[in-house]
mmCIF file of C-alpha atoms in Angstrom:
data_model
loop_
_atom_site.group_PDB
_atom_site.id
_atom_site.type_symbol
_atom_site.label_atom_id
_atom_site.label_comp_id
_atom_site.label_asym_id
_atom_site.label_seq_id
_atom_site.Cartn_x
_atom_site.Cartn_y
_atom_site.Cartn_z
ATOM 1 C CA MET A 1 38.608 51.942 21.508
ATOM 2 C CA ASN A 2 40.639 50.654 18.556
ATOM 3 C CA ALA A 3 40.999 47.227 20.233
ATOM 4 C CA MET A 4 37.219 47.175 20.802
ATOM 5 C CA SER A 5 36.555 47.996 17.144
ATOM 6 C CA ARG A 6 38.825 45.189 16.035
ATOM 7 C CA LYS A 7 36.988 42.761 18.310
ATOM 8 C CA GLU A 8 33.630 43.855 16.923
ATOM 9 C CA PHE A 9 34.962 43.553 13.395
ATOM 10 C CA LEU A 10 36.262 40.016 14.013
ATOM 11 C CA CYS A 11 32.945 38.970 15.600
ATOM 12 C CA LYS A 12 30.951 40.335 12.681
ATOM 13 C CA ALA A 13 33.306 38.680 10.182
ATOM 14 C CA ALA A 14 32.965 35.311 11.960
ATOM 15 C CA LEU A 15 29.170 35.609 11.925
ATOM 16 C CA ALA A 16 29.172 36.455 8.228
ATOM 17 C CA ILE A 17 31.392 33.490 7.350
ATOM 18 C CA GLY A 18 29.276 31.178 9.519
ATOM 19 C CA SER A 19 26.066 32.316 7.835
ATOM 20 C CA LEU A 20 27.543 31.535 4.405
ATOM 21 C CA ALA A 21 28.172 27.955 5.530
ATOM 22 C CA VAL A 22 24.584 27.565 6.789
ATOM 23 C CA LEU A 23 22.839 29.449 3.979
ATOM 24 C CA PRO A 24 23.154 26.826 1.198
ATOM 25 C CA SER A 25 21.415 24.217 3.371
ATOM 26 C CA LEU A 26 18.583 26.653 4.097
ATOM 27 C CA VAL A 27 17.924 27.673 0.523
ATOM 28 C CA PRO A 28 16.311 24.416 -0.676
ATOM 29 C CA THR A 29 14.105 24.347 2.447
ATOM 30 C CA LEU A 30 12.958 27.902 1.821
ATOM 31 C CA VAL A 31 12.258 27.167 -1.834
ATOM 32 C CA ARG A 32 10.217 24.099 -0.942
ATOM 33 C CA ALA A 33 8.309 26.024 1.703
ATOM 34 C CA ALA A 34 7.626 28.901 -0.675
ATOM 35 C CA SER A 35 6.405 26.628 -3.452
ATOM 36 C CA ASN A 36 4.375 24.471 -1.007
ATOM 37 C CA GLU A 37 5.139 21.468 -3.218
ATOM 38 C CA THR A 38 5.864 18.003 -1.877
ATOM 39 C CA ILE A 39 7.647 15.598 -4.164
ATOM 40 C CA VAL A 40 6.744 11.941 -3.646
ATOM 41 C CA SER A 41 9.615 9.633 -4.505
ATOM 42 C CA GLU A 42 8.928 6.687 -6.767
ATOM 43 C CA PRO A 43 8.653 3.524 -4.663
ATOM 44 C CA HIS A 44 10.977 0.632 -5.448
ATOM 45 C CA ILE A 45 9.264 -1.493 -8.091
ATOM 46 C CA VAL A 46 10.754 -4.861 -8.986
ATOM 47 C CA PRO A 47 10.873 -5.336 -12.773
ATOM 48 C CA THR A 48 9.465 -8.614 -14.127
ATOM 49 C CA ASN A 49 10.094 -8.344 -17.897
ATOM 50 C CA LEU A 50 6.951 -10.321 -18.668
ATOM 51 C CA LYS A 51 6.223 -11.134 -22.328
ATOM 52 C CA PHE A 52 2.805 -10.158 -23.676
ATOM 53 C CA THR A 53 1.100 -11.900 -26.589
ATOM 54 C CA GLU A 54 -0.284 -8.711 -28.124
ATOM 55 C CA THR A 55 0.989 -5.192 -28.711
ATOM 56 C CA LEU A 56 -0.119 -3.187 -25.670
ATOM 57 C CA ILE A 57 -2.038 0.028 -26.325
ATOM 58 C CA PRO A 58 -0.980 3.210 -24.488
ATOM 59 C CA ARG A 59 -3.512 4.714 -22.081
ATOM 60 C CA LYS A 60 -4.408 8.277 -23.067
ATOM 61 C CA ILE A 61 -6.102 9.352 -19.824
ATOM 62 C CA THR A 62 -5.586 8.267 -16.221
ATOM 63 C CA ASN A 63 -8.257 9.343 -13.754
ATOM 64 C CA LEU A 64 -8.770 6.234 -11.593
ATOM 65 C CA ILE A 65 -6.664 4.002 -9.371
ATOM 66 C CA ILE A 66 -8.437 0.704 -8.741
ATOM 67 C CA VAL A 67 -7.516 -1.592 -5.850
ATOM 68 C CA HIS A 68 -7.791 -5.394 -6.142
ATOM 69 C CA HIS A 69 -6.890 -8.556 -4.260
ATOM 70 C CA VAL A 70 -5.855 -11.837 -5.860
ATOM 71 C CA GLY A 71 -8.774 -13.702 -4.252
ATOM 72 C CA GLY A 72 -9.373 -17.430 -4.419
ATOM 73 C CA THR A 73 -6.091 -18.105 -2.643
ATOM 74 C CA ASP A 74 -4.335 -16.463 0.274
ATOM 75 C CA ARG A 75 -0.916 -17.514 -1.023
ATOM 76 C CA ASP A 76 1.694 -14.852 -1.689
ATOM 77 C CA VAL A 77 1.560 -15.427 -5.455
ATOM 78 C CA SER A 78 3.903 -13.671 -7.884
ATOM 79 C CA ALA A 79 3.200 -11.413 -10.830
ATOM 80 C CA ALA A 80 4.616 -14.157 -13.089
ATOM 81 C CA GLU A 81 2.061 -16.661 -11.771
ATOM 82 C CA ILE A 82 -0.842 -14.236 -12.302
ATOM 83 C CA HIS A 83 0.566 -13.544 -15.780
ATOM 84 C CA GLN A 84 0.221 -17.254 -16.581
ATOM 85 C CA TRP A 85 -3.362 -17.326 -15.255
ATOM 86 C CA HIS A 86 -4.324 -14.359 -17.404
ATOM 87 C CA LEU A 87 -2.619 -15.811 -20.471
ATOM 88 C CA ALA A 88 -4.712 -18.941 -19.902
ATOM 89 C CA ASN A 89 -7.802 -16.688 -19.985
ATOM 90 C CA GLY A 90 -6.808 -15.683 -23.515
ATOM 91 C CA TRP A 91 -5.624 -12.227 -22.418
ATOM 92 C CA ALA A 92 -2.409 -10.554 -23.582
ATOM 93 C CA GLY A 93 -0.953 -11.221 -20.118
ATOM 94 C CA ILE A 94 -1.299 -9.938 -16.572
ATOM 95 C CA GLY A 95 -4.048 -7.332 -16.379
ATOM 96 C CA TYR A 96 -2.839 -5.482 -13.254
ATOM 97 C CA HIS A 97 -0.134 -2.838 -13.448
ATOM 98 C CA PHE A 98 1.292 -3.687 -10.019
ATOM 99 C CA LEU A 99 1.269 -6.551 -7.530
ATOM 100 C CA ILE A 100 2.015 -5.913 -3.852
ATOM 101 C CA HIS A 101 3.360 -8.896 -1.905
ATOM 102 C CA LYS A 102 2.604 -9.589 1.752
ATOM 103 C CA ASN A 103 6.040 -8.241 2.751
ATOM 104 C CA GLY A 104 5.288 -4.983 0.890
ATOM 105 C CA MET A 105 7.445 -5.667 -2.171
ATOM 106 C CA ILE A 106 5.936 -4.175 -5.324
ATOM 107 C CA GLU A 107 6.281 -6.081 -8.594
ATOM 108 C CA GLN A 108 5.650 -4.605 -12.021
ATOM 109 C CA GLY A 109 2.809 -6.272 -13.870
ATOM 110 C CA ARG A 110 1.528 -4.727 -17.083
ATOM 111 C CA PRO A 111 3.626 -1.683 -18.052
ATOM 112 C CA LEU A 112 2.278 1.486 -16.453
ATOM 113 C CA TYR A 113 1.800 3.266 -19.803
ATOM 114 C CA ALA A 114 -0.494 0.536 -21.126
ATOM 115 C CA ILE A 115 -4.240 -0.014 -20.922
ATOM 116 C CA GLY A 116 -4.845 -2.713 -18.323
ATOM 117 C CA ALA A 117 -7.242 -5.647 -18.114
ATOM 118 C CA HIS A 118 -8.484 -5.533 -14.529
ATOM 119 C CA CYS A 119 -11.830 -3.659 -14.372
ATOM 120 C CA TYR A 120 -14.406 -4.089 -17.129
ATOM 121 C CA GLY A 121 -15.479 -0.759 -18.642
ATOM 122 C CA TYR A 122 -12.757 1.263 -16.899
ATOM 123 C CA ASN A 123 -9.484 -0.194 -18.159
ATOM 124 C CA GLN A 124 -8.825 2.628 -20.619
ATOM 125 C CA THR A 125 -8.597 5.291 -17.893
ATOM 126 C CA SER A 126 -7.285 3.432 -14.838
ATOM 127 C CA VAL A 127 -4.277 1.907 -13.121
ATOM 128 C CA GLY A 128 -4.840 -1.468 -11.428
ATOM 129 C CA ILE A 129 -3.058 -2.333 -8.176
ATOM 130 C CA CYS A 130 -3.470 -5.884 -6.894
ATOM 131 C CA SER A 131 -2.375 -7.173 -3.489
ATOM 132 C CA ALA A 132 -1.512 -10.818 -2.899
ATOM 133 C CA GLY A 133 -4.035 -12.554 -0.659
ATOM 134 C CA ASP A 134 -7.705 -13.326 -0.271
ATOM 135 C CA PHE A 135 -9.065 -10.511 1.858
ATOM 136 C CA ASP A 136 -12.429 -12.129 2.393
ATOM 137 C CA ILE A 137 -10.656 -14.627 4.681
ATOM 138 C CA SER A 138 -7.539 -12.684 5.757
ATOM 139 C CA PHE A 139 -6.345 -9.107 6.093
ATOM 140 C CA PRO A 140 -3.813 -7.105 4.093
ATOM 141 C CA THR A 141 -0.547 -6.797 6.000
ATOM 142 C CA LYS A 142 0.720 -3.481 7.342
ATOM 143 C CA ASN A 143 3.538 -3.685 4.781
ATOM 144 C CA GLN A 144 1.003 -4.044 1.965
ATOM 145 C CA ILE A 145 -0.977 -1.029 3.185
ATOM 146 C CA ASP A 146 2.205 1.039 3.572
ATOM 147 C CA SER A 147 3.400 0.130 0.071
ATOM 148 C CA ALA A 148 -0.035 0.733 -1.433
ATOM 149 C CA SER A 149 -0.290 4.204 0.122
ATOM 150 C CA HIS A 150 3.187 5.168 -1.137
ATOM 151 C CA LEU A 151 2.493 3.797 -4.616
ATOM 152 C CA ILE A 152 -0.920 5.475 -4.839
ATOM 153 C CA ALA A 153 0.548 8.788 -3.675
ATOM 154 C CA TYR A 154 3.219 8.537 -6.368
ATOM 155 C CA LEU A 155 0.576 7.781 -9.016
ATOM 156 C CA CYS A 156 -1.663 10.619 -7.808
ATOM 157 C CA GLN A 157 1.262 13.015 -8.137
ATOM 158 C CA LYS A 158 2.182 11.628 -11.575
ATOM 159 C CA TYR A 159 -1.345 11.986 -12.950
ATOM 160 C CA GLY A 160 -2.516 15.046 -11.003
ATOM 161 C CA LEU A 161 -5.119 13.224 -8.895
ATOM 162 C CA LYS A 162 -6.401 13.612 -5.336
ATOM 163 C CA PRO A 163 -6.617 10.372 -3.335
ATOM 164 C CA ASP A 164 -10.341 10.535 -2.585
ATOM 165 C CA SER A 165 -13.420 8.353 -3.077
ATOM 166 C CA ARG A 166 -13.756 9.526 -6.692
ATOM 167 C CA THR A 167 -10.276 8.476 -7.761
ATOM 168 C CA VAL A 168 -9.094 5.635 -5.457
ATOM 169 C CA LEU A 169 -11.700 2.868 -5.677
ATOM 170 C CA GLY A 170 -12.162 -0.779 -4.950
ATOM 171 C CA HIS A 171 -12.958 -3.058 -7.878
ATOM 172 C CA ARG A 172 -16.429 -3.675 -6.388
ATOM 173 C CA ASP A 173 -17.244 0.026 -6.682
ATOM 174 C CA LEU A 174 -17.308 -0.376 -10.458
ATOM 175 C CA ASN A 175 -18.132 -4.009 -11.239
ATOM 176 C CA GLN A 176 -20.217 -6.845 -9.744
ATOM 177 C CA THR A 177 -17.511 -8.507 -7.659
ATOM 178 C CA GLU A 178 -16.393 -9.013 -4.054
ATOM 179 C CA CYS A 179 -12.893 -7.741 -4.965
ATOM 180 C CA PRO A 180 -10.814 -6.453 -3.144
ATOM 181 C CA GLY A 181 -12.398 -8.491 -0.334
ATOM 182 C CA GLN A 182 -14.357 -7.072 2.590
ATOM 183 C CA ASN A 183 -11.310 -6.914 4.879
ATOM 184 C CA TYR A 184 -9.472 -4.663 2.414
ATOM 185 C CA TYR A 185 -12.472 -2.728 1.163
ATOM 186 C CA SER A 186 -13.329 -1.681 4.734
ATOM 187 C CA GLN A 187 -9.865 -0.063 4.975
ATOM 188 C CA LEU A 188 -10.064 1.978 1.757
ATOM 189 C CA GLU A 189 -10.941 5.269 3.424
ATOM 190 C CA ALA A 190 -8.045 4.838 5.868
ATOM 191 C CA LEU A 191 -5.811 4.019 2.875
ATOM 192 C CA ARG A 192 -6.882 7.222 1.110
ATOM 193 C CA LYS A 193 -6.084 9.259 4.243
ATOM 194 C CA LYS A 194 -2.715 7.554 4.664
ATOM 195 C CA THR A 195 -1.972 8.278 1.003
ATOM 196 C CA ALA A 196 -2.815 11.960 1.484
ATOM 197 C CA TYR A 197 -0.013 12.285 4.079
ATOM 198 C CA PHE A 198 2.511 11.779 1.280
ATOM 199 C CA LEU A 199 1.091 14.662 -0.757
#
């Protein structure tokens, strides 16, 4: 009887010690489940340190994410090259906040805090995301779509937005333009749904 009690005691002690080792790893999971909150990590964004010719004005409200393509060329152009084009237009510099390369790399364009120059009439409340390519003659790569969905999810979380047809738009939804090209525009609803998986 005494030997049996000792055995039971040792078994219970081992279980208690084992549960202490497992418990810390369970706690964060339980907290996340209880709060029902998903945290989207910031995607890797390559800094460009571009120089602007004017003082950039901070954006006070962000309620739109506008998708663009470079257009006119299907080359995998850089943010620095677009910056030079936009300077030649007499602008302060690149108007897009981000450029997504064909391999999915994201480059910083205009600083995220600043009002952009990418969609007439909506720059003061929007973030502009451009993808390298001409999507009237080619298609965005899978890597570009994957990076765009991650970036948009991060921005939606940052600004408290839902990735739907009222917040994630193509440039042509707001201005008279073919941008972001028919072959990208036709994928916008799929992009919104892919973005929602992150949130």
